[in-house]
mmCIF file with all atom_site columns, C-alpha atoms in Angstrom:
data_model
loop_
_atom_site.group_PDB
_atom_site.id
_atom_site.type_symbol
_atom_site.label_atom_id
_atom_site.label_alt_id
_atom_site.label_comp_id
_atom_site.label_asym_id
_atom_site.label_entity_id
_atom_site.label_seq_id
_atom_site.pdbx_PDB_ins_code
_atom_site.Cartn_x
_atom_site.Cartn_y
_atom_site.Cartn_z
_atom_site.occupancy
_atom_site.B_iso_or_equiv
_atom_site.pdbx_formal_charge
_atom_site.auth_seq_id
_atom_site.auth_comp_id
_atom_site.auth_asym_id
_atom_site.auth_atom_id
_atom_site.pdbx_PDB_model_num
ATOM 1  C CA . MET A 1 1  ? -2.606  11.316  10.686 1.00 96.00 ? 1  MET A CA 1
ATOM 2  C CA . ILE A 1 2  ? -1.973  7.805   12.054 1.00 98.00 ? 2  ILE A CA 1
ATOM 3  C CA . ALA A 1 3  ? 1.383   6.109   11.725 1.00 98.00 ? 3  ALA A CA 1
ATOM 4  C CA . HIS A 1 4  ? 1.184   2.296   11.908 1.00 98.00 ? 4  HIS A CA 1
ATOM 5  C CA . HIS A 1 5  ? 4.663   0.789   12.447 1.00 98.00 ? 5  HIS A CA 1
ATOM 6  C CA . VAL A 1 6  ? 4.994   -2.953  12.376 1.00 98.00 ? 6  VAL A CA 1
ATOM 7  C CA . LEU A 1 7  ? 8.238   -4.803  13.156 1.00 98.00 ? 7  LEU A CA 1
ATOM 8  C CA . PHE A 1 8  ? 8.451   -8.448  12.056 1.00 98.00 ? 8  PHE A CA 1
ATOM 9  C CA . TRP A 1 9  ? 10.861  -11.038 13.342 1.00 98.00 ? 9  TRP A CA 1
ATOM 10 C CA . LEU A 1 10 ? 10.662  -13.987 10.953 1.00 98.00 ? 10 LEU A CA 1
ATOM 11 C CA . LYS A 1 11 ? 11.506  -17.492 12.156 1.00 98.00 ? 11 LYS A CA 1
ATOM 12 C CA . ALA A 1 12 ? 15.203  -18.417 12.032 1.00 96.00 ? 12 ALA A CA 1
ATOM 13 C CA . ASP A 1 13 ? 14.635  -21.072 9.359  1.00 97.00 ? 13 ASP A CA 1
ATOM 14 C CA . THR A 1 14 ? 12.902  -18.729 6.907  1.00 97.00 ? 14 THR A CA 1
ATOM 15 C CA . THR A 1 15 ? 14.540  -19.103 3.496  1.00 97.00 ? 15 THR A CA 1
ATOM 16 C CA . ASN A 1 16 ? 15.653  -16.259 1.262  1.00 97.00 ? 16 ASN A CA 1
ATOM 17 C CA . GLU A 1 17 ? 12.865  -17.218 -1.125 1.00 97.00 ? 17 GLU A CA 1
ATOM 18 C CA . GLN A 1 18 ? 10.311  -16.914 1.681  1.00 98.00 ? 18 GLN A CA 1
ATOM 19 C CA . LYS A 1 19 ? 11.776  -13.558 2.725  1.00 98.00 ? 19 LYS A CA 1
ATOM 20 C CA . GLN A 1 20 ? 11.448  -12.304 -0.895 1.00 98.00 ? 20 GLN A CA 1
ATOM 21 C CA . ALA A 1 21 ? 7.839   -13.535 -1.007 1.00 98.00 ? 21 ALA A CA 1
ATOM 22 C CA . PHE A 1 22 ? 7.215   -11.821 2.350  1.00 98.00 ? 22 PHE A CA 1
ATOM 23 C CA . ARG A 1 23 ? 8.580   -8.552  1.035  1.00 98.00 ? 23 ARG A CA 1
ATOM 24 C CA . GLU A 1 24 ? 6.343   -8.843  -2.023 1.00 98.00 ? 24 GLU A CA 1
ATOM 25 C CA . GLY A 1 25 ? 3.403   -9.512  0.288  1.00 98.00 ? 25 GLY A CA 1
ATOM 26 C CA . LEU A 1 26 ? 4.175   -6.360  2.181  1.00 98.00 ? 26 LEU A CA 1
ATOM 27 C CA . GLN A 1 27 ? 4.359   -4.428  -1.126 1.00 98.00 ? 27 GLN A CA 1
ATOM 28 C CA . SER A 1 28 ? 0.899   -5.750  -2.014 1.00 97.00 ? 28 SER A CA 1
ATOM 29 C CA . LEU A 1 29 ? -0.529  -3.762  0.914  1.00 98.00 ? 29 LEU A CA 1
ATOM 30 C CA . GLU A 1 30 ? 0.285   -0.577  -0.913 1.00 97.00 ? 30 GLU A CA 1
ATOM 31 C CA . SER A 1 31 ? -2.704  -1.104  -3.188 1.00 97.00 ? 31 SER A CA 1
ATOM 32 C CA . ILE A 1 32 ? -5.124  -0.644  -0.219 1.00 98.00 ? 32 ILE A CA 1
ATOM 33 C CA . GLU A 1 33 ? -6.771  2.674   -1.064 1.00 98.00 ? 33 GLU A CA 1
ATOM 34 C CA . VAL A 1 34 ? -6.744  4.159   2.466  1.00 98.00 ? 34 VAL A CA 1
ATOM 35 C CA . ILE A 1 35 ? -2.932  4.059   2.696  1.00 98.00 ? 35 ILE A CA 1
ATOM 36 C CA . LYS A 1 36 ? -1.380  7.515   2.221  1.00 97.00 ? 36 LYS A CA 1
ATOM 37 C CA . ASN A 1 37 ? 2.236   6.342   2.314  1.00 97.00 ? 37 ASN A CA 1
ATOM 38 C CA . LEU A 1 38 ? 4.060   3.084   2.933  1.00 97.00 ? 38 LEU A CA 1
ATOM 39 C CA . HIS A 1 39 ? 7.688   2.219   3.653  1.00 98.00 ? 39 HIS A CA 1
ATOM 40 C CA . ILE A 1 40 ? 9.195   -1.301  3.803  1.00 98.00 ? 40 ILE A CA 1
ATOM 41 C CA . GLY A 1 41 ? 12.623  -1.664  5.281  1.00 97.00 ? 41 GLY A CA 1
ATOM 42 C CA . THR A 1 42 ? 15.192  -3.838  6.942  1.00 97.00 ? 42 THR A CA 1
ATOM 43 C CA . PRO A 1 43 ? 17.569  -2.884  9.766  1.00 96.00 ? 43 PRO A CA 1
ATOM 44 C CA . ALA A 1 44 ? 19.959  -0.080  8.820  1.00 95.00 ? 44 ALA A CA 1
ATOM 45 C CA . PRO A 1 45 ? 23.623  -0.687  9.649  1.00 93.00 ? 45 PRO A CA 1
ATOM 46 C CA . ILE A 1 46 ? 23.549  1.736   12.598 1.00 92.00 ? 46 ILE A CA 1
ATOM 47 C CA . GLU A 1 47 ? 25.394  0.633   15.705 1.00 89.00 ? 47 GLU A CA 1
ATOM 48 C CA . ARG A 1 48 ? 24.070  2.488   18.747 1.00 93.00 ? 48 ARG A CA 1
ATOM 49 C CA . ALA A 1 49 ? 22.925  1.024   22.006 1.00 93.00 ? 49 ALA A CA 1
ATOM 50 C CA . VAL A 1 50 ? 19.447  2.487   21.660 1.00 94.00 ? 50 VAL A CA 1
ATOM 51 C CA . VAL A 1 51 ? 18.836  1.103   18.100 1.00 91.00 ? 51 VAL A CA 1
ATOM 52 C CA . ASP A 1 52 ? 17.211  -2.295  17.791 1.00 93.00 ? 52 ASP A CA 1
ATOM 53 C CA . THR A 1 53 ? 18.439  -4.100  14.693 1.00 94.00 ? 53 THR A CA 1
ATOM 54 C CA . THR A 1 54 ? 17.142  -7.564  15.598 1.00 96.00 ? 54 THR A CA 1
ATOM 55 C CA . TYR A 1 55 ? 13.980  -7.516  13.473 1.00 97.00 ? 55 TYR A CA 1
ATOM 56 C CA . THR A 1 56 ? 13.764  -8.878  9.926  1.00 98.00 ? 56 THR A CA 1
ATOM 57 C CA . PHE A 1 57 ? 11.377  -6.347  8.278  1.00 98.00 ? 57 PHE A CA 1
ATOM 58 C CA . SER A 1 58 ? 9.836   -2.999  9.193  1.00 98.00 ? 58 SER A CA 1
ATOM 59 C CA . LEU A 1 59 ? 6.566   -1.773  7.744  1.00 98.00 ? 59 LEU A CA 1
ATOM 60 C CA . VAL A 1 60 ? 5.468   1.827   8.269  1.00 98.00 ? 60 VAL A CA 1
ATOM 61 C CA . VAL A 1 61 ? 2.062   2.825   6.943  1.00 98.00 ? 61 VAL A CA 1
ATOM 62 C CA . PHE A 1 62 ? 0.486   6.274   7.143  1.00 98.00 ? 62 PHE A CA 1
ATOM 63 C CA . PHE A 1 63 ? -3.264  6.813   7.237  1.00 98.00 ? 63 PHE A CA 1
ATOM 64 C CA . GLU A 1 64 ? -5.292  10.025  7.125  1.00 98.00 ? 64 GLU A CA 1
ATOM 65 C CA . ASP A 1 65 ? -7.154  9.150   10.322 1.00 97.00 ? 65 ASP A CA 1
ATOM 66 C CA . LEU A 1 66 ? -8.244  6.358   12.660 1.00 96.00 ? 66 LEU A CA 1
ATOM 67 C CA . ALA A 1 67 ? -11.165 5.470   10.398 1.00 97.00 ? 67 ALA A CA 1
ATOM 68 C CA . ALA A 1 68 ? -8.776  4.756   7.516  1.00 98.00 ? 68 ALA A CA 1
ATOM 69 C CA . HIS A 1 69 ? -6.625  2.620   9.861  1.00 98.00 ? 69 HIS A CA 1
ATOM 70 C CA . ASP A 1 70 ? -9.731  0.624   10.817 1.00 97.00 ? 70 ASP A CA 1
ATOM 71 C CA . VAL A 1 71 ? -10.607 0.044   7.136  1.00 98.00 ? 71 VAL A CA 1
ATOM 72 C CA . TYR A 1 72 ? -7.115  -1.238  6.550  1.00 98.00 ? 72 TYR A CA 1
ATOM 73 C CA . GLN A 1 73 ? -7.260  -3.735  9.447  1.00 97.00 ? 73 GLN A CA 1
ATOM 74 C CA . VAL A 1 74 ? -10.210 -5.571  7.896  1.00 98.00 ? 74 VAL A CA 1
ATOM 75 C CA . HIS A 1 75 ? -9.331  -5.059  4.237  1.00 98.00 ? 75 HIS A CA 1
ATOM 76 C CA . GLU A 1 76 ? -9.216  -8.248  2.145  1.00 98.00 ? 76 GLU A CA 1
ATOM 77 C CA . ILE A 1 77 ? -5.654  -7.578  0.959  1.00 98.00 ? 77 ILE A CA 1
ATOM 78 C CA . HIS A 1 78 ? -4.409  -7.153  4.571  1.00 98.00 ? 78 HIS A CA 1
ATOM 79 C CA . LYS A 1 79 ? -6.260  -10.250 5.687  1.00 98.00 ? 79 LYS A CA 1
ATOM 80 C CA . ALA A 1 80 ? -4.835  -12.249 2.752  1.00 98.00 ? 80 ALA A CA 1
ATOM 81 C CA . PHE A 1 81 ? -1.306  -11.105 3.664  1.00 98.00 ? 81 PHE A CA 1
ATOM 82 C CA . LEU A 1 82 ? -1.800  -12.306 7.232  1.00 97.00 ? 82 LEU A CA 1
ATOM 83 C CA . ASP A 1 83 ? -3.310  -15.618 6.143  1.00 97.00 ? 83 ASP A CA 1
ATOM 84 C CA . GLN A 1 84 ? -0.389  -16.281 3.758  1.00 97.00 ? 84 GLN A CA 1
ATOM 85 C CA . PHE A 1 85 ? 2.540   -15.211 5.959  1.00 98.00 ? 85 PHE A CA 1
ATOM 86 C CA . ARG A 1 86 ? 1.478   -15.554 9.589  1.00 96.00 ? 86 ARG A CA 1
ATOM 87 C CA . GLU A 1 87 ? 3.221   -18.918 9.804  1.00 97.00 ? 87 GLU A CA 1
ATOM 88 C CA . LEU A 1 88 ? 6.564   -17.169 9.179  1.00 97.00 ? 88 LEU A CA 1
ATOM 89 C CA . PHE A 1 89 ? 6.224   -14.826 12.174 1.00 96.00 ? 89 PHE A CA 1
ATOM 90 C CA . ASP A 1 90 ? 8.348   -15.464 15.217 1.00 97.00 ? 90 ASP A CA 1
ATOM 91 C CA . LYS A 1 91 ? 7.397   -12.128 16.765 1.00 97.00 ? 91 LYS A CA 1
ATOM 92 C CA . VAL A 1 92 ? 5.517   -9.024  15.728 1.00 98.00 ? 92 VAL A CA 1
ATOM 93 C CA . VAL A 1 93 ? 5.475   -5.666  17.507 1.00 98.00 ? 93 VAL A CA 1
ATOM 94 C CA . ILE A 1 94 ? 3.213   -2.833  16.472 1.00 98.00 ? 94 ILE A CA 1
ATOM 95 C CA . TYR A 1 95 ? 3.448   0.883   17.345 1.00 98.00 ? 95 TYR A CA 1
ATOM 96 C CA . ASP A 1 96 ? 0.538   3.139   16.382 1.00 97.00 ? 96 ASP A CA 1
ATOM 97 C CA . ALA A 1 97 ? 0.989   6.866   16.785 1.00 97.00 ? 97 ALA A CA 1
ATOM 98 C CA . GLN A 1 98 ? -1.201  9.900   16.093 1.00 95.00 ? 98 GLN A CA 1
#
């Protein structure tokens, strides 16, 4: 199993409408056939020194194996998401775990 966790910091001037479209773009990824499970979130209201709540959106995707992850990376839906929303990114951090 591969967990692919992506944290997105959107630019400060991103509008609510753009954020909603971004969320819908993330949801579109769920139709990629190699995804086992997908979770989209925003920072939880947890105040602890070790918890980072500065990001805008979190995406966690689970794949059966590394081969499925590799299919996802070049999938047309994933590439379309990046092409459409890349300009909104201020920062992106990815954690992949097996």
